[in-house]
Short mmCIF file of C-alpha atoms in Angstrom, two decimals:
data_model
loop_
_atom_site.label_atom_id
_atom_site.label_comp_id
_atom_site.label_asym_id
_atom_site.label_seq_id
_atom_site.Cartn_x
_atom_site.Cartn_y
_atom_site.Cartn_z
CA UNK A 1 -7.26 -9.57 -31.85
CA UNK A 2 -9.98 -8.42 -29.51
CA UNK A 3 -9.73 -5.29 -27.16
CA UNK A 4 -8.98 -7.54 -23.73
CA UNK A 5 -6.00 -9.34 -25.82
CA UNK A 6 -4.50 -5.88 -27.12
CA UNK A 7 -4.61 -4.31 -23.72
CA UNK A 8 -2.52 -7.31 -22.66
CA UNK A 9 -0.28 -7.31 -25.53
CA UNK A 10 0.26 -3.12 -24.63
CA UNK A 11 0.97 -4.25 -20.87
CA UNK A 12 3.33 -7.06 -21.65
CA UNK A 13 5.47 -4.86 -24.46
CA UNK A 14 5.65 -2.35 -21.01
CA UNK A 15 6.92 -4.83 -18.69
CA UNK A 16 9.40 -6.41 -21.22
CA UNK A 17 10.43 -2.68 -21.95
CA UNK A 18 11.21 -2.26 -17.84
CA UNK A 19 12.82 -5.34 -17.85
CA UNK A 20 15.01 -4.88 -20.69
CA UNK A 21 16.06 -1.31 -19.03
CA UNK A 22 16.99 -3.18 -15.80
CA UNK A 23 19.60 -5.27 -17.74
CA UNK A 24 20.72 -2.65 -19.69
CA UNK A 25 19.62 -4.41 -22.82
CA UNK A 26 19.58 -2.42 -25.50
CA UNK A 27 16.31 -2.81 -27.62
CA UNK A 28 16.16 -4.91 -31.00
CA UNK A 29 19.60 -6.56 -30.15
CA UNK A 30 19.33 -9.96 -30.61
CA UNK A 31 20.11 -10.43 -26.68
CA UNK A 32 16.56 -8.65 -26.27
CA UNK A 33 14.67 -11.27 -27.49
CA UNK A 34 11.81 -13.44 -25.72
CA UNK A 35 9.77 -15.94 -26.62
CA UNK A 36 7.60 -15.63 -23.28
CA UNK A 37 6.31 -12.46 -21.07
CA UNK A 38 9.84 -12.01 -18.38
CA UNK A 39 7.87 -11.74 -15.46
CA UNK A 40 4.01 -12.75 -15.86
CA UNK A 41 1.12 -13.12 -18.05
CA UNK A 42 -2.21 -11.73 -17.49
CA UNK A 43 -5.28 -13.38 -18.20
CA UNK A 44 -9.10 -12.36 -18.25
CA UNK A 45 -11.80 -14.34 -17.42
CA UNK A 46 -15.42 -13.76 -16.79
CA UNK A 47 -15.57 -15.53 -13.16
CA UNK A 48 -17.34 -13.08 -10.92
CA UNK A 49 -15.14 -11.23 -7.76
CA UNK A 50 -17.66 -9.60 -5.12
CA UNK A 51 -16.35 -6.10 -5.97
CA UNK A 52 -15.87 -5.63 -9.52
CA UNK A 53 -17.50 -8.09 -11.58
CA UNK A 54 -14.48 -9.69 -13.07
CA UNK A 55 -11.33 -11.73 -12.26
CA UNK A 56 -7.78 -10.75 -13.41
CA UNK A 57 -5.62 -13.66 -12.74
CA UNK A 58 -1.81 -13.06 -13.33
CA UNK A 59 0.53 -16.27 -13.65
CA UNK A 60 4.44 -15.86 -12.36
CA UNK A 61 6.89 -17.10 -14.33
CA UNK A 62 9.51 -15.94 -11.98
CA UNK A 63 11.43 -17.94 -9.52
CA UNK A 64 12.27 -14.65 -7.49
CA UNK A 65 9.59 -15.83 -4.49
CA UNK A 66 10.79 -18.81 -4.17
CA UNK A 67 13.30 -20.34 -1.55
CA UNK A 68 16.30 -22.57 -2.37
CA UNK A 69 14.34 -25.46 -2.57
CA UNK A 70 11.56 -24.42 -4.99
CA UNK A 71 9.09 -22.99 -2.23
CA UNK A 72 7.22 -20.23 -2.28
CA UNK A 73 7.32 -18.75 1.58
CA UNK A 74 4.03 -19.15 3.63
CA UNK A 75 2.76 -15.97 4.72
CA UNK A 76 -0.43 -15.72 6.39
CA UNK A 77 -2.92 -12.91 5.20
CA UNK A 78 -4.76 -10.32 7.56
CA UNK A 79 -7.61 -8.41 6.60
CA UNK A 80 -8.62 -5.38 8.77
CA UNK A 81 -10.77 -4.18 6.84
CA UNK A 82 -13.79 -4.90 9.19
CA UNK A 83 -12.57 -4.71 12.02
CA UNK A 84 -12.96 -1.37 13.53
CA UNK A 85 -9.51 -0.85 15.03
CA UNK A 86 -8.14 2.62 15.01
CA UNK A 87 -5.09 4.00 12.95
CA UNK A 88 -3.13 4.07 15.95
CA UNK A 89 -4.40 0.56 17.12
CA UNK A 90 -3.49 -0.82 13.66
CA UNK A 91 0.42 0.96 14.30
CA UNK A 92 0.72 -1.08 17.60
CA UNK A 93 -0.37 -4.26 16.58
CA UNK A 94 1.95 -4.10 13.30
CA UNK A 95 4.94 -3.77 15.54
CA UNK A 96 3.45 -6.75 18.14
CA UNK A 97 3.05 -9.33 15.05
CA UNK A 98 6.69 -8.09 13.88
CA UNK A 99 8.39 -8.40 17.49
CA UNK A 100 6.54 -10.66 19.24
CA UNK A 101 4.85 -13.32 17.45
CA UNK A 102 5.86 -16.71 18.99
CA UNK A 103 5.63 -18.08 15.91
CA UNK A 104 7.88 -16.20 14.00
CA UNK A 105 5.31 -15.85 10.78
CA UNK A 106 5.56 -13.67 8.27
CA UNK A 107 2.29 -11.33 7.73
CA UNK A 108 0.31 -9.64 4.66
CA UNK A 109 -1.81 -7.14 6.31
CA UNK A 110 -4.33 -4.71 4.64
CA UNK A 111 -7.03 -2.69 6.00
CA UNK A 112 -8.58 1.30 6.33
CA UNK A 113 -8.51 2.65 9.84
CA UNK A 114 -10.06 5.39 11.83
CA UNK A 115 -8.39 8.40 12.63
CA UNK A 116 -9.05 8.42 16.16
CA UNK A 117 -12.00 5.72 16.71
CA UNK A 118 -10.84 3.01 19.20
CA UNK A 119 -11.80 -0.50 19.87
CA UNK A 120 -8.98 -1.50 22.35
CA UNK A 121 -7.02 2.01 23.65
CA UNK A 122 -8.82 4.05 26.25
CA UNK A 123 -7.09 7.41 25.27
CA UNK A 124 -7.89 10.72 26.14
CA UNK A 125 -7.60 13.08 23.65
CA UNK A 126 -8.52 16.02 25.32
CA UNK A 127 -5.22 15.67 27.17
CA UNK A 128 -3.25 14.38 24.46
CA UNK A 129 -3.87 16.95 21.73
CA UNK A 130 -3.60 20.71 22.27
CA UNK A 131 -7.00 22.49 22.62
CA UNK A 132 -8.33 24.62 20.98
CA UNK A 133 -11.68 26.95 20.42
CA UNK A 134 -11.89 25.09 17.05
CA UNK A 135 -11.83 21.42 19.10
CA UNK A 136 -10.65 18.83 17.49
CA UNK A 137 -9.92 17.77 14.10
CA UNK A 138 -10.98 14.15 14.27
CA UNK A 139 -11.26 13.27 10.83
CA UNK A 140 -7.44 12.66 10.02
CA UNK A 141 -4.12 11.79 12.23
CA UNK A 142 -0.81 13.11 11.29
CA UNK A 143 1.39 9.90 11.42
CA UNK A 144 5.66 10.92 11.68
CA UNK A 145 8.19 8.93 11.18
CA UNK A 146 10.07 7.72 14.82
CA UNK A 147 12.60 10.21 13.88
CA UNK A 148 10.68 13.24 12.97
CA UNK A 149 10.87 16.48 14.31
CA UNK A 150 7.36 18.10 14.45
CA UNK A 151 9.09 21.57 14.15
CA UNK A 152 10.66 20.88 10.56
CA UNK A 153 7.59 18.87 9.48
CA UNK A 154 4.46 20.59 10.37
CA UNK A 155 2.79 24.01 10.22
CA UNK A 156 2.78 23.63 14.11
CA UNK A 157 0.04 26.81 14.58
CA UNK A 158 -2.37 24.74 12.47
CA UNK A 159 -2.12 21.69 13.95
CA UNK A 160 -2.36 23.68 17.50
CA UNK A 161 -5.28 25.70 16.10
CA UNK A 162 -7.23 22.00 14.93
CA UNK A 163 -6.24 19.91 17.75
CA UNK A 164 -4.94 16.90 15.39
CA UNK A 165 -4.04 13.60 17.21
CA UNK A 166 -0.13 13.30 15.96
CA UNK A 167 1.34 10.06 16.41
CA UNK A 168 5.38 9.00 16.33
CA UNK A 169 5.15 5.48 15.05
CA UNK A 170 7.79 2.78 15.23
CA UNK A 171 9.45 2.53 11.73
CA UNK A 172 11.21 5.43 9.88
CA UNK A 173 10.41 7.16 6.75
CA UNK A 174 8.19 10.31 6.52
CA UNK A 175 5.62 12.17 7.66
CA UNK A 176 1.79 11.50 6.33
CA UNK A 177 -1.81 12.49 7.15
CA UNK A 178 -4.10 9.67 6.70
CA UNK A 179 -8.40 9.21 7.02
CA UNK A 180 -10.40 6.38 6.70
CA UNK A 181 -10.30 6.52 2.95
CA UNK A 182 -6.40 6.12 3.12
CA UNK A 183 -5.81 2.60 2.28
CA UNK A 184 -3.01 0.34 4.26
CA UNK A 185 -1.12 -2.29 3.10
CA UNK A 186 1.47 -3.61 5.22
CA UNK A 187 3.82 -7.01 5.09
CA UNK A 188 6.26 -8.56 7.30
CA UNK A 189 8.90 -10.95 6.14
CA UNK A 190 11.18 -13.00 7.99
CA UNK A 191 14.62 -13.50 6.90
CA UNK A 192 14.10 -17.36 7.49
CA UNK A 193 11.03 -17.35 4.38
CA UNK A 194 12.83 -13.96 2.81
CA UNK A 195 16.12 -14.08 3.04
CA UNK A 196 16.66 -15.96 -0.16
CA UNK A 197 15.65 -13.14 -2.65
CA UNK A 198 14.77 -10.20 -0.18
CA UNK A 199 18.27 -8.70 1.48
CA UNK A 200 16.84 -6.45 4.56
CA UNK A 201 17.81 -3.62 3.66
CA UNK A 202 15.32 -0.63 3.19
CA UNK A 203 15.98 -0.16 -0.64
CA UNK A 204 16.24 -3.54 -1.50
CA UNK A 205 12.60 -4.20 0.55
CA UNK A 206 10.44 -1.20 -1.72
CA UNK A 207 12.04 -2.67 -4.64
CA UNK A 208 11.03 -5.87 -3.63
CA UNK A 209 7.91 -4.84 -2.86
CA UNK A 210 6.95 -2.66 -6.18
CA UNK A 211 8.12 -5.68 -8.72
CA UNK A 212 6.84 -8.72 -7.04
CA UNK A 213 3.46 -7.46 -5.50
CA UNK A 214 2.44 -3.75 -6.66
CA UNK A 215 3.29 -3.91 -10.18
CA UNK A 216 1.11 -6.90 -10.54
CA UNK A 217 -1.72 -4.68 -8.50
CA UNK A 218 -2.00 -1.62 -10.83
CA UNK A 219 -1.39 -3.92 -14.05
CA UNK A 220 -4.69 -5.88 -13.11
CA UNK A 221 -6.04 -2.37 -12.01
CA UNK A 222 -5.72 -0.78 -15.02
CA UNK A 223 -6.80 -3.56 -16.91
CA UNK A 224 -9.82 -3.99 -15.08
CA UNK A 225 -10.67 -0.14 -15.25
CA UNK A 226 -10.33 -0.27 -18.79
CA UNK A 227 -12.64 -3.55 -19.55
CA UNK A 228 -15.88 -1.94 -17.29
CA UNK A 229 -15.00 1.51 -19.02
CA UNK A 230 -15.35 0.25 -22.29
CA UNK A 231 -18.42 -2.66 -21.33
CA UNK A 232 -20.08 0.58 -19.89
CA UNK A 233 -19.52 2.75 -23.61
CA UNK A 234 -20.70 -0.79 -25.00
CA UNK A 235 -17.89 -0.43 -27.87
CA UNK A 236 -17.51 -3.14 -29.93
CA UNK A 237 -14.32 -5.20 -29.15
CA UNK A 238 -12.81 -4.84 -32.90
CA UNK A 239 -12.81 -1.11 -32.33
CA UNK A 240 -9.17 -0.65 -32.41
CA UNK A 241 -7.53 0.41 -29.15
CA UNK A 242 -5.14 3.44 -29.05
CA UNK A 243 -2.46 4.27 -27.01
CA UNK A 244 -4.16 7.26 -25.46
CA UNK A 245 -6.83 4.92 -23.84
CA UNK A 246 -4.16 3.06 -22.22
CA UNK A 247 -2.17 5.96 -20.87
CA UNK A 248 -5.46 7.38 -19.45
CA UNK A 249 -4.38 5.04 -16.23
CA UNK A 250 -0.70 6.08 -15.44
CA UNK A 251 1.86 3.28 -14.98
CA UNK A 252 2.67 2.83 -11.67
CA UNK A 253 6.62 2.47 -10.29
CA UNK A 254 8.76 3.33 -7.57
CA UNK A 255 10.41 6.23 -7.61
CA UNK A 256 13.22 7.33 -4.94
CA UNK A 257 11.33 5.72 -2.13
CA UNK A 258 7.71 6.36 -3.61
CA UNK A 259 5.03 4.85 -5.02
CA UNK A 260 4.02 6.70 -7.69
CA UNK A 261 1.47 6.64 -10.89
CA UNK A 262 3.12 9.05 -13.76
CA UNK A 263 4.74 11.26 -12.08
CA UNK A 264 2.68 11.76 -8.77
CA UNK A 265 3.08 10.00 -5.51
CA UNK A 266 -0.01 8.29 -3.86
CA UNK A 267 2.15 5.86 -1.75
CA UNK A 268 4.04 6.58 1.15
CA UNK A 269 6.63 4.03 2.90
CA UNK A 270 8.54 3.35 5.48
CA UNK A 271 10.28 -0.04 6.84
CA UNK A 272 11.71 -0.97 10.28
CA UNK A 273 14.29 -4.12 10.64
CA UNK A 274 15.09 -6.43 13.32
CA UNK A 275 17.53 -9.05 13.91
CA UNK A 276 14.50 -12.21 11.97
CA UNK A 277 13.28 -9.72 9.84
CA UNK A 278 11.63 -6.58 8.43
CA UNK A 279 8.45 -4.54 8.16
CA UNK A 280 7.29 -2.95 4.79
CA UNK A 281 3.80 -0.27 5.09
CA UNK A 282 2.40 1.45 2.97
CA UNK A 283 -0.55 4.34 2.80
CA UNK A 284 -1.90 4.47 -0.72
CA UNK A 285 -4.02 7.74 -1.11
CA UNK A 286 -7.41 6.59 -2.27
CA UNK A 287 -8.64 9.97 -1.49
CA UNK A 288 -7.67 13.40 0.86
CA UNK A 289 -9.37 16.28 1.86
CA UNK A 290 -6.83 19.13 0.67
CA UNK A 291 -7.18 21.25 3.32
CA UNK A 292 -5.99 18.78 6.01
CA UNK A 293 -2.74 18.14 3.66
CA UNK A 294 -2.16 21.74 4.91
CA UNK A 295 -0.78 20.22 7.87
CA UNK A 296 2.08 19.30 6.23
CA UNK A 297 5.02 22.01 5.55
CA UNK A 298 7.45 21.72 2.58
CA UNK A 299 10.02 19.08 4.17
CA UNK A 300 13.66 20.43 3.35
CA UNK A 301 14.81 16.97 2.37
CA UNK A 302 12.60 15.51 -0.27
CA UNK A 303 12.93 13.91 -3.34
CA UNK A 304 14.31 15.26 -6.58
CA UNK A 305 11.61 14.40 -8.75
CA UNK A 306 9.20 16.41 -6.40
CA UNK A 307 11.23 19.28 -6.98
CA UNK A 308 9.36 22.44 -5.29
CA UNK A 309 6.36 20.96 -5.87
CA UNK A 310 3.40 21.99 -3.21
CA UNK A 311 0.79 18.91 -2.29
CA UNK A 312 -1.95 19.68 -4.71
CA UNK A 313 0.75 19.44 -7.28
CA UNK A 314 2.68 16.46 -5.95
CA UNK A 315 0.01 14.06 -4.72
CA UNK A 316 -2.39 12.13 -7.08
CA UNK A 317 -5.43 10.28 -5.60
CA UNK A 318 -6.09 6.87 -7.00
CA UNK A 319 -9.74 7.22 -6.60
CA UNK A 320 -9.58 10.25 -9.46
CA UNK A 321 -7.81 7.32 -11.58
CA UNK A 322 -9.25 4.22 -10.94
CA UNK A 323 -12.41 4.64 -8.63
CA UNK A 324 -14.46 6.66 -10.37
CA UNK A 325 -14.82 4.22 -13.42
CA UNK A 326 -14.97 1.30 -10.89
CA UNK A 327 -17.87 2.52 -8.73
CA UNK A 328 -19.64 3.66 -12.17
CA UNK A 329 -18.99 0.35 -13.56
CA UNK A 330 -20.39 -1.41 -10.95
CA UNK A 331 -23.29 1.06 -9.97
CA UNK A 332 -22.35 1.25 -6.04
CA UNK A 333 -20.38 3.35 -4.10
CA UNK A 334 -16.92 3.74 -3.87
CA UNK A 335 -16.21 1.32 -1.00
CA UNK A 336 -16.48 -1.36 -3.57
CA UNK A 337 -13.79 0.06 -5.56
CA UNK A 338 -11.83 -0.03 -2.49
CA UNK A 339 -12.67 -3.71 -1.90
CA UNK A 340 -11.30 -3.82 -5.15
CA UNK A 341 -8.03 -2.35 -4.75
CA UNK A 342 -7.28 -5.18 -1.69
CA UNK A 343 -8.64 -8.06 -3.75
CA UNK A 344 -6.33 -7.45 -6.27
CA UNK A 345 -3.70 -7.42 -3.26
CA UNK A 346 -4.38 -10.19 -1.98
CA UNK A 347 -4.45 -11.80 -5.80
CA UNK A 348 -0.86 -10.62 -6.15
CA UNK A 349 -0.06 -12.50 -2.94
CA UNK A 350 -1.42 -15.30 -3.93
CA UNK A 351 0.74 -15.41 -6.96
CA UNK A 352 3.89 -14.33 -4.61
CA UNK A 353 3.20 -16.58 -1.96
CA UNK A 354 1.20 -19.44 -0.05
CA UNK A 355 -1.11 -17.67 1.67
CA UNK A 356 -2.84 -18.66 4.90
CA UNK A 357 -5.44 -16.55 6.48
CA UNK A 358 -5.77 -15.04 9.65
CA UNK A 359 -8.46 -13.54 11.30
CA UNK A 360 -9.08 -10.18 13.82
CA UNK A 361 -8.57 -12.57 16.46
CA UNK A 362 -5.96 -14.48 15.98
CA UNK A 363 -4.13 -11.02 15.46
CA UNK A 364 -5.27 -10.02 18.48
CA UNK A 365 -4.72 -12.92 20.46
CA UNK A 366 -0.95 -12.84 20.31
CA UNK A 367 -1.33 -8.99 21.73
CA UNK A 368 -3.41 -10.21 24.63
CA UNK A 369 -1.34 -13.49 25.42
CA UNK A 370 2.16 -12.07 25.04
CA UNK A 371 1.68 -8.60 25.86
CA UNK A 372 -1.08 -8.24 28.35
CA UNK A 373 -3.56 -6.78 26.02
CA UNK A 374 -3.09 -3.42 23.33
CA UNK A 375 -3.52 -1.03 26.11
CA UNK A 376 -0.62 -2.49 28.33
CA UNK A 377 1.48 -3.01 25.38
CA UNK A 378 0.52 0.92 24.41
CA UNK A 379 1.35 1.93 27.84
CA UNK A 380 4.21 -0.20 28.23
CA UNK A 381 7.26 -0.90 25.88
CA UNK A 382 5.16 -0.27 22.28
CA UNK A 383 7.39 2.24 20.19
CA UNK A 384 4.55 3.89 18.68
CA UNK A 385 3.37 6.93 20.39
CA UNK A 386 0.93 10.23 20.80
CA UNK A 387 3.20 13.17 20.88
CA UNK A 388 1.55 16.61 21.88
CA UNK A 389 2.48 19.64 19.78
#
């Protein structure tokens, strides 16, 4: 069996495992059985991708994204990654494609963001952030939840002292501090294409989300990792594979209402719900400058397996996992490994659903024709908003 087939076989015997413990089957019964992988197979082919070098194609054999007739639902695919909008820019036009798309489509949207940058907001941020002899801290935002209270959340003097932008956006969940190496990934689902296998309820969307798309992500992740890492060592592919080179890259799962690898979080979530549907983002943590997490205070209600826990503890960055093999492997910088991280997105989506792409403009479009353009939807009715500490 060569190494790419026993990495597979490892994988496989871990997804049947998390299946099994979802039924409550107990292992070896004869109910435990299967003849074929539960929820995919991965395969390994040569075929060049323009980040990595390889292409990991998974096959579903699940009938979970599919519709009562045998459909999988349309969603159409948005990459930001070019396209120079701002953290705060990418907030409002999330919550214009979930409210106010005429036609009613469901969205897979990924992209890194400026802190403060804009293409389309003319903001002052002299007036909106509290000045300081320091300036301003322009190389991260603080991004709350729209229910936060800045008292509980932050170390308010510090923010003061840096002059950080912090923004209230529109869904709910927690408070994070993203950069541009934060990486976002953020879908909308109607309950017209969803509402056959996704109820719209917050839990039921991140579990949702973590079996059908993100599992599928860090499986072809670590997969990949581990092929260039061992090409690079140029190890023969007899040389028998043990477990400790597979646990090197920490399974991902959700966890409470984290994304986590092991048992550190490097995904942060929050959803928002209307009457036709739902909103799912996520910031994964490619990387973080540790002193700007010092924003953050201890939040009184967090999750039990975080325990008392400070940041440097708690948080994991996937670029200490995953990207430092990948640029290595690949002999570029790191951007490419971050290309890599949303092609294997957008590979998982293609396995999910039929997916359609959009473009910058078409995006941007719908803000300008039913909204009068991102800085009269800011101004106007847009729930996402700069709050001044």
């Amino acid at each position: 069996m060569s190494l790419l087939q026993r990495v597979q076989s490892k994988l496989y015997q871990t997804a049947r495992h998390r299946l099994l413990g979802n039924l409550g089957v107990v292992a070896g019964s004869r109910a435990a059985s299967f003849s074929t992988p539960p929820f995919r197979s991965l395969s390994v082919s040569s075929t060049a991708n323009p980040t990595r070098g390889t292409s990991i194609t998974t096959t579903s054999s699940s009938t979970k994204n599919k519709n009562k007739n045998g459909e999988k639902p349309t969603v159409h695919y948005l990459d930001l990654q070019a396209s120079e909008l701002s953290a705060i820019e990418r907030l409002c036009l999330e919550e214009a494609l979930l409210r106010h798309d005429p036609l009613q489509r469901s969205w897979a949207i990924v992209g890194t963001h400026h802190p403060s940058r804009n293409m389309h907001l003319n903001l002052d941020l002299e007036q909106l952030t509290t000045s300081s002899s320091n300036g301003h801290n322009e190389d991260c935002v603080i991004i709350m939840g729209i229910g936060g209270k800045p008292e509980r959340l932050l170390h308010m003097p510090k923010v003061r002292e840096d002059g950080v932008l912090t923004i209230k956006r529109f869904s709910g969940g927690g408070t994070v501090v993203v950069d541009e190496s934060s990486l976002w990934t953020t879908f909308i689902g109607r309950n017209e294409h969803f509402g056959h296998y996704v109820d719209p309820f917050p839990r039921n969307i991140m579990k949702w989300s973590a079996e059908d798309v993100f599992h599928d992500v860090f499986d072809r992740m670590r997969i990949d990792a581990l092929h260039h890492e061992r090409r690079d060592q140029d190890a023969d592919d007899n040389t028998e594979l043990g477990g400790s080179e597979i646990n090197i890259f920490p399974e991902f799962s959700l966890r409470e209402n984290d994304y986590v690898l092991g048992a550190q979080k490097m995904g942060g979530n929050a959803q928002t719900i209307t009457g036709q549907g739902w909103l799912h983002h996520t910031s994964f943590l490619w990387d973080y400058n540790a002193e700007n997490m010092g924003y953050l205070s201890l939040p009184e209600k967090r999750p039990d397996y975080r325990g008392d826990r400070d940041h440097g503890d708690f948080l994991v960055k996937l670029k200490s996992v995953f990207g430092d093999t990948s640029a290595t492997c690949v002999g570029v910088d790191e951007s490419s490994a971050k290309r890599a991280f949303f092609y294997h997105v957008k590979c998982a989506c293609q396995d999910s659903f039929e997916l359609k792409e959009a473009t910058v403009k078409d995006a941007i479009k719908i803000v300008d024709d039913e909204l009068g353009g991102m800085q009269a939807w800011f101004d106007g009715k847009c729930r996402t908003k700069i709050i001044k500490v």
